[in-house]
Amino acid sequence: MNNLSEKSSDRSSSKVIREVDVAVIGAGTAGQNAFRQASTTTENIVIINDGFWTTVCATVGCMPSKLLIAAAGRAHDAKYSDQFGIHADVRIDGKQVMARVQSERDRFASFVTEQVEGWPADKKISGRAHINKDGLIEVNDELIKANKIIVATGSSPFIPDGWADKLGKTLLTSDNVFELPDLPVSMAVIGAGSVGLELAQAFTRLGVAVTLFNRANRVGGLQDEDINNKAIDCLGSDLTMHLNSEIENVGTQTDENQDLAAFVNYKDKDGRSRQWQGEYVLVATGRRNNIEQLGIENLSVELDDKNRPKDLDKNTGQIGNLEVYIIGDANANIPLLHVASDEGFSAGSAICKDNTDANVRLPAIPLSIVFCEPQIANVGMSLPEIKESGLEYVVGNVSFDNQGRSRVMGVNCGLLHIYGCKKTDKILGASMVGPDAEYITHILAVAITNDMCIKALLDTPFYHPTILEGLRTALRDVQDKMAIPYQSYDTQQDGF
């Protein structure tokens, strides 16, 4: 590939070298999409994968976590329906809960496996790839010379140094937590990002004694302080959180029954030393891209101090002018499934011969959702990004604490901020904690993608009574703060 393809060492020349047009390394969401798309333009292609041939989403991510959250939601609604005059005694069968999570998870994963099994056997290689100094891919006992390489090696849970040895079998990550045969008695969750927050609340609602730790006074990656504070207030009603805490040490010791127990030594927000003890410690401190041991530097690819590729084309994943594409979680850009899917499609299309007929997807509007309750969602530009840009903006808001349908449903805790551009009358972004956040932010994403102004969005129908009427209230607040307010004949909040 480029000048690297002309190199050949004695060691390499002693083996038979298989030459391909394209080699895809990694068979997760991004890699599979890249392989399928590239296969439409060349048959001389291979995909190399180390580990399971499904996806992180289906196997250890999106789907099993949502299955657990679904069970937790049923349990929570059953236990706390007394406000509606409905009283019930709830018994949670932990083994049945986890059995359903695993069986349904395996069902989702089987669809991916079935698709992969339909690919030609000679194009699939199971093994760990390494790129040598000649730019050749070594896998098992084979050498592969690829004209173009797509790296889609994904990511793995980040575990702080030494914690794996200290915690031993009491350590959980998102990669193994769904393999538990039964619900644990107690659990510490380290990290209040999307994974930590979702799992901490789900296990809590299923009767597990959970304590959530985070070093910052922040949850769900929120960057709007008002939304963050509201999220902490809403979530704190049924979730024990130690925010602004500093983990000093972790380990195991025998408890009063001589059973092995995990411990977490930490300083609380007031600087006092404390200790938590329990059955498991779930480490949710983020994920790191699986690229360090690949030998990517032998392709003249430079990485920064966080293993992120420099000179990255965020549309295709291409590195500079090299025929090297790094996509999905491997490029540590935006580690979300829909982004990985689009990047895989774009990279697989971009490697068309001479880049003709390439069908590259433009990057989507940033959109992230945390499936806790109430949900947390962000779309478009964040408030810090807007402030840094120098754009003149207004913030429209609505509280869901007294919003009609939200109160009817008993889910009335939340806040939405919409950031409007005063110059263009268009939406720059939004941040939210509240009911139906996944749907509200999708509507806003469509509006931003299609360059809709506030008036155009307000001219669309908002059915009554729905939680989505809260979106209209926030949009009206944006419009009222613009230079020329939108005049509406209906000025009542939420139409009631």
Tab-separated table of C-alpha atoms in Angstrom:
chain	number	residue	atom	x	y	z
A	1	MET	CA	0.000	0.000	0.000
A	2	ASN	CA	1.539	3.257	-1.181
A	3	ASN	CA	5.332	3.055	-0.669
A	4	LEU	CA	4.884	0.436	2.062
A	5	SER	CA	3.675	-2.183	-0.401
A	6	GLU	CA	7.034	-2.239	-2.125
A	7	LYS	CA	8.941	-3.268	1.002
A	8	SER	CA	9.911	-6.882	1.552
A	9	SER	CA	12.107	-8.446	4.223
A	10	ASP	CA	13.805	-11.806	4.173
A	11	ARG	CA	11.340	-13.032	6.784
A	12	SER	CA	8.345	-11.952	4.734
A	13	SER	CA	9.688	-13.250	1.424
A	14	SER	CA	10.150	-16.723	2.900
A	15	LYS	CA	6.382	-17.105	3.179
A	16	VAL	CA	3.659	-17.140	0.558
A	17	ILE	CA	2.036	-13.728	0.499
A	18	ARG	CA	-1.670	-13.458	-0.213
A	19	GLU	CA	-2.490	-10.266	-2.106
A	20	VAL	CA	-5.888	-8.607	-1.728
A	21	ASP	CA	-7.461	-5.356	-2.782
A	22	VAL	CA	-8.938	-4.697	0.651
A	23	ALA	CA	-8.356	-6.103	4.116
A	24	VAL	CA	-10.834	-5.250	6.870
A	25	ILE	CA	-9.484	-5.842	10.380
A	26	GLY	CA	-12.289	-6.231	12.901
A	27	ALA	CA	-15.829	-7.548	12.479
A	28	GLY	CA	-17.962	-5.361	14.709
A	29	THR	CA	-20.613	-2.956	13.429
A	30	ALA	CA	-18.143	-0.740	11.546
A	31	GLY	CA	-16.095	-3.625	10.135
A	32	GLN	CA	-19.084	-5.613	8.955
A	33	ASN	CA	-20.594	-2.591	7.216
A	34	ALA	CA	-17.262	-1.795	5.576
A	35	PHE	CA	-16.853	-5.400	4.407
A	36	ARG	CA	-20.353	-5.575	2.934
A	37	GLN	CA	-20.007	-2.266	1.129
A	38	ALA	CA	-16.480	-2.926	-0.175
A	39	SER	CA	-17.593	-6.368	-1.379
A	40	THR	CA	-19.919	-4.678	-3.864
A	41	THR	CA	-16.913	-3.358	-5.777
A	42	THR	CA	-14.308	-6.097	-5.334
A	43	GLU	CA	-14.321	-9.822	-4.674
A	44	ASN	CA	-10.647	-9.806	-3.693
A	45	ILE	CA	-11.262	-8.906	-0.064
A	46	VAL	CA	-10.748	-10.443	3.375
A	47	ILE	CA	-12.044	-9.654	6.829
A	48	ILE	CA	-9.930	-10.620	9.831
A	49	ASN	CA	-11.368	-10.848	13.327
A	50	ASP	CA	-10.125	-11.787	16.775
A	51	GLY	CA	-12.939	-12.907	19.083
A	52	PHE	CA	-16.686	-13.157	18.535
A	53	TRP	CA	-18.058	-12.412	15.075
A	54	THR	CA	-21.076	-10.521	16.317
A	55	THR	CA	-21.087	-6.901	17.487
A	56	VAL	CA	-20.463	-5.151	20.797
A	57	CYS	CA	-23.990	-3.748	20.579
A	58	ALA	CA	-25.721	-7.109	20.227
A	59	THR	CA	-23.451	-9.082	22.539
A	60	VAL	CA	-22.297	-6.898	25.428
A	61	GLY	CA	-23.707	-3.427	24.825
A	62	CYS	CA	-26.933	-1.837	23.591
A	63	MET	CA	-29.212	-4.851	23.517
A	64	PRO	CA	-28.428	-6.703	26.772
A	65	SER	CA	-28.345	-3.412	28.672
A	66	LYS	CA	-31.775	-2.431	27.318
A	67	LEU	CA	-33.110	-5.877	28.242
A	68	LEU	CA	-31.934	-5.319	31.810
A	69	ILE	CA	-33.375	-1.796	31.805
A	70	ALA	CA	-36.712	-3.130	30.539
A	71	ALA	CA	-36.914	-5.593	33.433
A	72	ALA	CA	-35.954	-2.838	35.869
A	73	GLY	CA	-38.665	-0.578	34.481
A	74	ARG	CA	-41.330	-3.234	34.990
A	75	ALA	CA	-40.164	-3.814	38.555
A	76	HIS	CA	-40.092	-0.097	39.356
A	77	ASP	CA	-43.564	0.542	37.947
A	78	ALA	CA	-44.977	-2.403	39.875
A	79	LYS	CA	-43.383	-1.364	43.170
A	80	TYR	CA	-44.193	2.340	42.938
A	81	SER	CA	-47.693	2.472	41.494
A	82	ASP	CA	-49.363	3.396	44.779
A	83	GLN	CA	-49.765	7.014	43.626
A	84	PHE	CA	-52.289	5.653	41.113
A	85	GLY	CA	-54.112	3.722	43.814
A	86	ILE	CA	-52.552	0.447	42.689
A	87	HIS	CA	-50.802	-1.609	45.372
A	88	ALA	CA	-48.800	-4.748	44.658
A	89	ASP	CA	-46.350	-7.076	46.328
A	90	VAL	CA	-43.433	-7.531	43.937
A	91	ARG	CA	-41.105	-10.528	43.907
A	92	ILE	CA	-38.055	-10.304	41.657
A	93	ASP	CA	-36.617	-13.604	40.427
A	94	GLY	CA	-32.999	-12.659	39.731
A	95	LYS	CA	-32.197	-15.885	37.910
A	96	GLN	CA	-35.172	-15.452	35.601
A	97	VAL	CA	-34.262	-11.804	34.978
A	98	MET	CA	-30.721	-12.691	33.920
A	99	ALA	CA	-31.856	-15.756	31.950
A	100	ARG	CA	-34.140	-13.567	29.827
A	101	VAL	CA	-31.401	-10.991	29.325
A	102	GLN	CA	-29.068	-13.719	28.099
A	103	SER	CA	-31.537	-15.621	25.917
A	104	GLU	CA	-32.869	-12.510	24.185
A	105	ARG	CA	-29.323	-11.174	23.851
A	106	ASP	CA	-28.281	-14.439	22.188
A	107	ARG	CA	-31.272	-14.169	19.857
A	108	PHE	CA	-30.198	-10.710	18.702
A	109	ALA	CA	-26.596	-11.868	18.317
A	110	SER	CA	-27.704	-14.916	16.301
A	111	PHE	CA	-29.046	-12.665	13.543
A	112	VAL	CA	-25.577	-11.152	13.152
A	113	THR	CA	-23.933	-14.584	13.285
A	114	GLU	CA	-26.289	-15.903	10.620
A	115	GLN	CA	-25.399	-13.034	8.330
A	116	VAL	CA	-21.657	-13.539	8.828
A	117	GLU	CA	-21.972	-17.282	8.218
A	118	GLY	CA	-23.348	-16.448	4.788
A	119	TRP	CA	-20.093	-14.793	3.745
A	120	PRO	CA	-17.603	-16.883	1.706
A	121	ALA	CA	-15.342	-18.901	4.017
A	122	ASP	CA	-12.193	-17.923	2.113
A	123	LYS	CA	-12.831	-14.252	2.858
A	124	LYS	CA	-13.064	-14.703	6.654
A	125	ILE	CA	-10.031	-15.210	8.848
A	126	SER	CA	-10.281	-15.825	12.606
A	127	GLY	CA	-7.152	-14.634	14.373
A	128	ARG	CA	-5.289	-11.639	15.731
A	129	ALA	CA	-3.851	-9.398	13.046
A	130	HIS	CA	-0.556	-7.578	13.359
A	131	ILE	CA	0.907	-5.218	10.786
A	132	ASN	CA	4.646	-5.793	10.471
A	133	LYS	CA	7.365	-3.340	9.506
A	134	ASP	CA	6.925	-4.219	5.838
A	135	GLY	CA	3.301	-3.136	5.929
A	136	LEU	CA	2.133	-6.739	5.632
A	137	ILE	CA	-0.622	-8.179	7.795
A	138	GLU	CA	0.429	-11.197	9.828
A	139	VAL	CA	-2.424	-13.401	11.013
A	140	ASN	CA	-2.017	-16.990	12.181
A	141	ASP	CA	0.614	-18.376	9.763
A	142	GLU	CA	-0.405	-16.174	6.867
A	143	LEU	CA	0.983	-12.979	5.359
A	144	ILE	CA	-1.397	-10.629	3.583
A	145	LYS	CA	-0.500	-7.716	1.357
A	146	ALA	CA	-3.466	-5.345	1.089
A	147	ASN	CA	-3.702	-2.402	-1.250
A	148	LYS	CA	-6.145	-0.804	1.155
A	149	ILE	CA	-6.676	-1.499	4.849
A	150	ILE	CA	-9.754	-0.692	6.920
A	151	VAL	CA	-9.130	-0.885	10.664
A	152	ALA	CA	-12.263	-1.526	12.704
A	153	THR	CA	-10.876	-3.183	15.816
A	154	GLY	CA	-13.358	-1.558	18.183
A	155	SER	CA	-12.767	-0.830	21.849
A	156	SER	CA	-12.544	-2.517	25.242
A	157	PRO	CA	-13.550	-1.449	28.748
A	158	PHE	CA	-10.887	0.665	30.425
A	159	ILE	CA	-9.741	-0.714	33.774
A	160	PRO	CA	-7.389	1.456	35.856
A	161	ASP	CA	-3.919	0.011	36.414
A	162	GLY	CA	-3.811	-2.735	39.017
A	163	TRP	CA	-7.547	-2.964	39.576
A	164	ALA	CA	-7.952	-6.287	37.764
A	165	ASP	CA	-5.448	-7.989	40.083
A	166	LYS	CA	-6.767	-6.273	43.204
A	167	LEU	CA	-10.421	-7.050	42.574
A	168	GLY	CA	-10.060	-10.470	40.953
A	169	LYS	CA	-13.379	-12.234	40.436
A	170	THR	CA	-15.280	-9.384	42.110
A	171	LEU	CA	-14.496	-7.133	39.123
A	172	LEU	CA	-17.236	-6.597	36.568
A	173	THR	CA	-17.268	-4.636	33.323
A	174	SER	CA	-19.905	-4.197	30.651
A	175	ASP	CA	-18.225	-7.115	28.854
A	176	ASN	CA	-19.061	-9.673	31.545
A	177	VAL	CA	-21.804	-8.240	33.767
A	178	PHE	CA	-24.552	-9.750	31.614
A	179	GLU	CA	-23.123	-13.225	32.187
A	180	LEU	CA	-24.107	-13.155	35.873
A	181	PRO	CA	-26.400	-16.142	36.566
A	182	ASP	CA	-28.324	-14.219	39.214
A	183	LEU	CA	-28.749	-10.678	40.460
A	184	PRO	CA	-26.060	-9.835	43.031
A	185	VAL	CA	-26.815	-8.597	46.528
A	186	SER	CA	-24.691	-5.452	46.284
A	187	MET	CA	-22.560	-3.601	43.783
A	188	ALA	CA	-20.420	-0.492	43.474
A	189	VAL	CA	-20.466	1.181	40.076
A	190	ILE	CA	-17.455	3.340	39.241
A	191	GLY	CA	-18.248	5.960	36.613
A	192	ALA	CA	-21.442	7.933	35.930
A	193	GLY	CA	-21.253	8.021	32.148
A	194	SER	CA	-23.946	6.406	30.027
A	195	VAL	CA	-22.974	2.804	30.816
A	196	GLY	CA	-22.469	3.345	34.541
A	197	LEU	CA	-25.641	5.371	34.938
A	198	GLU	CA	-27.864	2.971	33.011
A	199	LEU	CA	-26.614	-0.144	34.783
A	200	ALA	CA	-26.509	1.437	38.246
A	201	GLN	CA	-30.146	2.491	38.038
A	202	ALA	CA	-31.288	-0.771	36.445
A	203	PHE	CA	-29.674	-2.957	39.103
A	204	THR	CA	-30.995	-0.658	41.833
A	205	ARG	CA	-34.548	-1.016	40.555
A	206	LEU	CA	-34.091	-4.790	40.475
A	207	GLY	CA	-33.331	-4.815	44.190
A	208	VAL	CA	-29.524	-4.721	44.166
A	209	ALA	CA	-27.924	-2.419	46.751
A	210	VAL	CA	-25.982	-0.149	44.358
A	211	THR	CA	-23.670	2.758	45.124
A	212	LEU	CA	-22.553	4.892	42.187
A	213	PHE	CA	-19.226	6.745	42.352
A	214	ASN	CA	-17.982	9.483	40.058
A	215	ARG	CA	-14.998	11.801	40.464
A	216	ALA	CA	-16.899	14.807	39.060
A	217	ASN	CA	-20.235	16.253	40.077
A	218	ARG	CA	-21.575	15.209	36.707
A	219	VAL	CA	-23.766	12.472	35.246
A	220	GLY	CA	-24.370	11.227	31.728
A	221	GLY	CA	-21.663	13.427	30.233
A	222	LEU	CA	-23.888	16.503	30.580
A	223	GLN	CA	-22.158	19.826	29.894
A	224	ASP	CA	-25.065	22.169	30.601
A	225	GLU	CA	-24.863	22.802	34.350
A	226	ASP	CA	-28.603	23.420	34.781
A	227	ILE	CA	-29.487	20.189	32.987
A	228	ASN	CA	-26.804	18.311	34.930
A	229	ASN	CA	-28.106	19.569	38.275
A	230	LYS	CA	-31.646	18.646	37.316
A	231	ALA	CA	-30.514	15.160	36.252
A	232	ILE	CA	-28.790	14.632	39.605
A	233	ASP	CA	-31.962	15.753	41.378
A	234	CYS	CA	-34.232	13.465	39.330
A	235	LEU	CA	-31.979	10.398	39.468
A	236	GLY	CA	-31.096	10.838	43.115
A	237	SER	CA	-34.627	9.903	44.184
A	238	ASP	CA	-33.889	6.183	43.814
A	239	LEU	CA	-30.140	5.947	43.185
A	240	THR	CA	-27.393	6.290	45.790
A	241	MET	CA	-24.686	8.473	44.255
A	242	HIS	CA	-21.350	9.658	45.610
A	243	LEU	CA	-20.386	12.370	43.139
A	244	ASN	CA	-17.238	14.458	43.528
A	245	SER	CA	-15.640	11.425	45.140
A	246	GLU	CA	-12.060	10.261	44.717
A	247	ILE	CA	-11.280	6.537	44.600
A	248	GLU	CA	-8.100	5.917	46.597
A	249	ASN	CA	-7.906	2.136	46.470
A	250	VAL	CA	-9.856	-1.002	45.655
A	251	GLY	CA	-9.416	-4.607	46.662
A	252	THR	CA	-10.914	-7.638	48.351
A	253	GLN	CA	-11.097	-8.909	51.912
A	254	THR	CA	-13.110	-11.454	53.869
A	255	ASP	CA	-16.284	-10.191	55.460
A	256	GLU	CA	-17.805	-11.152	58.817
A	257	ASN	CA	-19.066	-14.417	57.293
A	258	GLN	CA	-15.594	-15.209	55.945
A	259	ASP	CA	-16.842	-14.657	52.386
A	260	LEU	CA	-14.789	-12.735	49.852
A	261	ALA	CA	-15.982	-9.143	49.590
A	262	ALA	CA	-14.870	-6.223	47.471
A	263	PHE	CA	-14.045	-2.855	48.970
A	264	VAL	CA	-13.640	0.657	47.658
A	265	ASN	CA	-11.721	3.224	49.679
A	266	TYR	CA	-12.669	6.737	48.677
A	267	LYS	CA	-12.783	10.351	49.741
A	268	ASP	CA	-16.248	11.854	49.701
A	269	LYS	CA	-17.123	15.320	48.419
A	270	ASP	CA	-16.078	16.808	51.760
A	271	GLY	CA	-12.662	15.131	51.679
A	272	ARG	CA	-13.457	12.545	54.360
A	273	SER	CA	-12.065	9.011	53.935
A	274	ARG	CA	-14.754	6.360	53.557
A	275	GLN	CA	-15.025	2.684	52.653
A	276	TRP	CA	-17.670	0.797	50.700
A	277	GLN	CA	-17.940	-2.992	50.927
A	278	GLY	CA	-20.005	-5.323	48.809
A	279	GLU	CA	-20.182	-8.219	46.406
A	280	TYR	CA	-19.016	-6.727	43.108
A	281	VAL	CA	-17.374	-3.628	41.661
A	282	LEU	CA	-18.606	-2.705	38.189
A	283	VAL	CA	-15.973	-0.554	36.481
A	284	ALA	CA	-17.598	1.785	33.960
A	285	THR	CA	-14.780	4.276	33.469
A	286	GLY	CA	-15.091	4.358	29.687
A	287	ARG	CA	-13.659	2.346	26.823
A	288	ARG	CA	-10.343	2.549	24.963
A	289	ASN	CA	-9.764	1.776	21.310
A	290	ASN	CA	-8.133	-1.557	20.451
A	291	ILE	CA	-5.350	-0.231	18.303
A	292	GLU	CA	-2.230	-0.122	20.434
A	293	GLN	CA	-0.905	-3.622	19.618
A	294	LEU	CA	-1.969	-3.647	15.969
A	295	GLY	CA	1.249	-2.189	14.565
A	296	ILE	CA	-0.612	0.634	12.857
A	297	GLU	CA	2.476	2.832	13.196
A	298	ASN	CA	4.151	0.612	10.588
A	299	LEU	CA	1.775	2.117	8.024
A	300	SER	CA	3.036	5.624	8.811
A	301	VAL	CA	-0.094	6.316	10.836
A	302	GLU	CA	0.548	8.680	13.730
A	303	LEU	CA	-1.434	8.467	16.972
A	304	ASP	CA	-1.735	11.099	19.675
A	305	ASP	CA	-1.208	10.481	23.385
A	306	LYS	CA	-4.720	9.045	23.664
A	307	ASN	CA	-4.276	6.570	20.806
A	308	ARG	CA	-6.417	8.674	18.481
A	309	PRO	CA	-5.260	8.808	14.858
A	310	LYS	CA	-3.981	12.140	13.629
A	311	ASP	CA	-4.964	13.573	10.241
A	312	LEU	CA	-8.284	11.717	10.283
A	313	ASP	CA	-10.990	12.380	7.687
A	314	LYS	CA	-14.103	12.152	9.837
A	315	ASN	CA	-16.280	11.398	6.813
A	316	THR	CA	-14.467	8.284	5.650
A	317	GLY	CA	-11.947	7.507	8.385
A	318	GLN	CA	-9.079	7.846	5.898
A	319	ILE	CA	-5.714	8.877	7.334
A	320	GLY	CA	-4.227	11.664	5.216
A	321	ASN	CA	-3.406	10.394	1.734
A	322	LEU	CA	-2.711	6.857	2.914
A	323	GLU	CA	-4.971	4.034	1.812
A	324	VAL	CA	-5.607	3.365	5.482
A	325	TYR	CA	-9.040	3.854	7.052
A	326	ILE	CA	-9.692	3.730	10.806
A	327	ILE	CA	-13.363	3.583	11.659
A	328	GLY	CA	-15.829	3.008	14.479
A	329	ASP	CA	-14.605	2.880	18.061
A	330	ALA	CA	-11.092	2.227	16.760
A	331	ASN	CA	-10.665	5.885	15.811
A	332	ALA	CA	-11.956	7.095	19.219
A	333	ASN	CA	-13.995	9.792	17.479
A	334	ILE	CA	-17.643	9.307	18.508
A	335	PRO	CA	-18.086	5.823	20.008
A	336	LEU	CA	-21.742	5.291	19.129
A	337	LEU	CA	-23.261	2.493	17.065
A	338	HIS	CA	-24.990	4.644	14.469
A	339	VAL	CA	-21.735	6.543	13.924
A	340	ALA	CA	-19.767	3.297	13.572
A	341	SER	CA	-22.349	2.035	11.091
A	342	ASP	CA	-22.119	5.156	8.932
A	343	GLU	CA	-18.317	5.205	9.095
A	344	GLY	CA	-18.201	1.572	8.022
A	345	PHE	CA	-20.461	2.268	5.061
A	346	SER	CA	-18.446	5.330	4.060
A	347	ALA	CA	-15.064	3.608	4.332
A	348	GLY	CA	-16.304	0.576	2.421
A	349	SER	CA	-17.571	2.874	-0.297
A	350	ALA	CA	-14.488	5.108	-0.374
A	351	ILE	CA	-12.161	2.222	-1.249
A	352	CYS	CA	-13.860	1.798	-4.637
A	353	LYS	CA	-11.265	1.437	-7.377
A	354	ASP	CA	-9.853	4.877	-8.091
A	355	ASN	CA	-12.501	6.141	-5.648
A	356	THR	CA	-15.063	6.208	-8.466
A	357	ASP	CA	-18.727	5.756	-7.647
A	358	ALA	CA	-17.943	6.353	-3.980
A	359	ASN	CA	-21.023	6.916	-1.848
A	360	VAL	CA	-19.678	8.562	1.266
A	361	ARG	CA	-22.141	9.483	3.989
A	362	LEU	CA	-21.689	12.867	5.579
A	363	PRO	CA	-21.279	12.766	9.361
A	364	ALA	CA	-24.609	12.870	11.157
A	365	ILE	CA	-25.628	15.600	13.567
A	366	PRO	CA	-24.233	14.661	17.002
A	367	LEU	CA	-26.895	12.788	18.956
A	368	SER	CA	-26.495	10.854	22.194
A	369	ILE	CA	-29.061	9.275	24.514
A	370	VAL	CA	-28.674	7.744	27.968
A	371	PHE	CA	-31.477	5.265	28.656
A	372	CYS	CA	-31.852	5.900	32.358
A	373	GLU	CA	-35.132	7.217	33.734
A	374	PRO	CA	-35.642	10.049	33.166
A	375	GLN	CA	-33.632	9.846	29.971
A	376	ILE	CA	-30.681	12.103	29.225
A	377	ALA	CA	-30.089	13.301	25.675
A	378	ASN	CA	-27.943	15.781	23.761
A	379	VAL	CA	-28.176	16.836	20.141
A	380	GLY	CA	-26.203	19.238	17.957
A	381	MET	CA	-23.694	21.632	19.488
A	382	SER	CA	-23.124	21.573	23.236
A	383	LEU	CA	-23.415	24.752	25.279
A	384	PRO	CA	-19.619	25.028	25.792
A	385	GLU	CA	-19.083	24.605	22.028
A	386	ILE	CA	-21.594	27.361	21.304
A	387	LYS	CA	-19.963	29.710	23.796
A	388	GLU	CA	-16.536	28.994	22.325
A	389	SER	CA	-17.816	29.637	18.791
A	390	GLY	CA	-18.783	33.209	19.615
A	391	LEU	CA	-22.269	32.778	18.141
A	392	GLU	CA	-25.011	34.923	19.613
A	393	TYR	CA	-27.555	32.535	21.084
A	394	VAL	CA	-30.582	32.265	23.315
A	395	VAL	CA	-31.668	29.385	25.523
A	396	GLY	CA	-35.280	28.278	25.424
A	397	ASN	CA	-36.379	26.029	28.226
A	398	VAL	CA	-39.240	23.997	29.598
A	399	SER	CA	-39.597	22.180	32.884
A	400	PHE	CA	-41.372	18.828	32.827
A	401	ASP	CA	-42.149	18.993	36.543
A	402	ASN	CA	-45.640	20.321	35.826
A	403	GLN	CA	-46.000	19.479	32.132
A	404	GLY	CA	-49.481	18.094	31.486
A	405	ARG	CA	-48.986	14.595	30.078
A	406	SER	CA	-45.795	14.053	32.111
A	407	ARG	CA	-47.742	14.660	35.310
A	408	VAL	CA	-50.571	12.395	34.130
A	409	MET	CA	-48.038	9.595	33.628
A	410	GLY	CA	-46.228	10.265	36.905
A	411	VAL	CA	-42.920	10.936	35.104
A	412	ASN	CA	-42.850	14.670	35.758
A	413	CYS	CA	-39.210	15.397	36.481
A	414	GLY	CA	-37.059	16.991	33.829
A	415	LEU	CA	-35.723	20.022	32.009
A	416	LEU	CA	-35.084	20.816	28.336
A	417	HIS	CA	-32.777	23.534	27.012
A	418	ILE	CA	-32.832	24.424	23.306
A	419	TYR	CA	-30.001	26.631	22.043
A	420	GLY	CA	-31.200	28.944	19.277
A	421	CYS	CA	-29.070	31.095	16.981
A	422	LYS	CA	-30.275	34.711	17.088
A	423	LYS	CA	-28.874	35.474	13.650
A	424	THR	CA	-30.431	32.574	11.748
A	425	ASP	CA	-33.471	31.653	13.888
A	426	LYS	CA	-32.251	28.037	13.752
A	427	ILE	CA	-31.460	25.424	16.351
A	428	LEU	CA	-27.814	25.008	17.266
A	429	GLY	CA	-28.311	22.193	19.744
A	430	ALA	CA	-30.184	21.005	22.810
A	431	SER	CA	-29.648	19.221	26.103
A	432	MET	CA	-32.292	17.449	28.107
A	433	VAL	CA	-33.168	15.231	31.029
A	434	GLY	CA	-36.760	14.096	31.071
A	435	PRO	CA	-39.453	11.767	29.765
A	436	ASP	CA	-39.475	10.909	26.048
A	437	ALA	CA	-36.068	12.520	25.597
A	438	GLU	CA	-35.188	9.949	22.914
A	439	TYR	CA	-38.099	11.142	20.747
A	440	ILE	CA	-37.787	14.855	21.442
A	441	THR	CA	-34.095	14.907	20.523
A	442	HIS	CA	-34.756	12.870	17.368
A	443	ILE	CA	-37.207	15.549	16.248
A	444	LEU	CA	-34.611	18.224	16.987
A	445	ALA	CA	-31.972	16.219	15.106
A	446	VAL	CA	-34.223	16.135	12.033
A	447	ALA	CA	-34.792	19.882	12.342
A	448	ILE	CA	-31.060	20.626	12.612
A	449	THR	CA	-30.183	18.225	9.790
A	450	ASN	CA	-32.739	19.843	7.481
A	451	ASP	CA	-31.787	23.381	8.482
A	452	MET	CA	-35.276	24.202	9.745
A	453	CYS	CA	-35.898	27.520	11.434
A	454	ILE	CA	-37.805	27.776	14.701
A	455	LYS	CA	-40.954	29.070	12.993
A	456	ALA	CA	-41.014	26.137	10.568
A	457	LEU	CA	-40.765	23.668	13.425
A	458	LEU	CA	-43.467	25.489	15.387
A	459	ASP	CA	-45.731	25.344	12.329
A	460	THR	CA	-45.761	21.533	12.525
A	461	PRO	CA	-48.569	19.911	14.559
A	462	PHE	CA	-48.143	19.018	18.222
A	463	TYR	CA	-50.879	16.638	19.314
A	464	HIS	CA	-52.602	17.146	22.670
A	465	PRO	CA	-52.084	15.797	25.242
A	466	THR	CA	-48.542	14.486	24.669
A	467	ILE	CA	-45.213	14.892	26.388
A	468	LEU	CA	-43.957	16.275	23.069
A	469	GLU	CA	-45.959	19.425	23.746
A	470	GLY	CA	-43.147	20.304	26.110
A	471	LEU	CA	-40.932	20.646	23.041
A	472	ARG	CA	-43.324	23.242	21.645
A	473	THR	CA	-43.177	25.222	24.897
A	474	ALA	CA	-39.367	25.305	24.745
A	475	LEU	CA	-39.426	26.301	21.070
A	476	ARG	CA	-41.805	29.152	21.842
A	477	ASP	CA	-39.478	30.285	24.589
A	478	VAL	CA	-36.614	30.330	22.074
A	479	GLN	CA	-38.712	32.322	19.624
A	480	ASP	CA	-39.792	34.808	22.294
A	481	LYS	CA	-36.140	35.512	23.051
A	482	MET	CA	-35.276	36.134	19.410
A	483	ALA	CA	-35.291	39.612	17.908
A	484	ILE	CA	-38.656	38.966	16.196
A	485	PRO	CA	-40.898	36.718	18.312
A	486	TYR	CA	-43.110	34.195	16.575
A	487	GLN	CA	-46.742	35.270	17.032
A	488	SER	CA	-49.014	32.373	17.901
A	489	TYR	CA	-52.735	32.575	18.554
A	490	ASP	CA	-52.357	29.859	21.228
A	491	THR	CA	-50.145	31.082	24.029
A	492	GLN	CA	-51.207	28.610	26.708
A	493	GLN	CA	-48.443	26.260	27.838
A	494	ASP	CA	-48.965	22.761	26.429
A	495	GLY	CA	-52.492	23.632	25.259
A	496	PHE	CA	-54.319	22.993	28.534
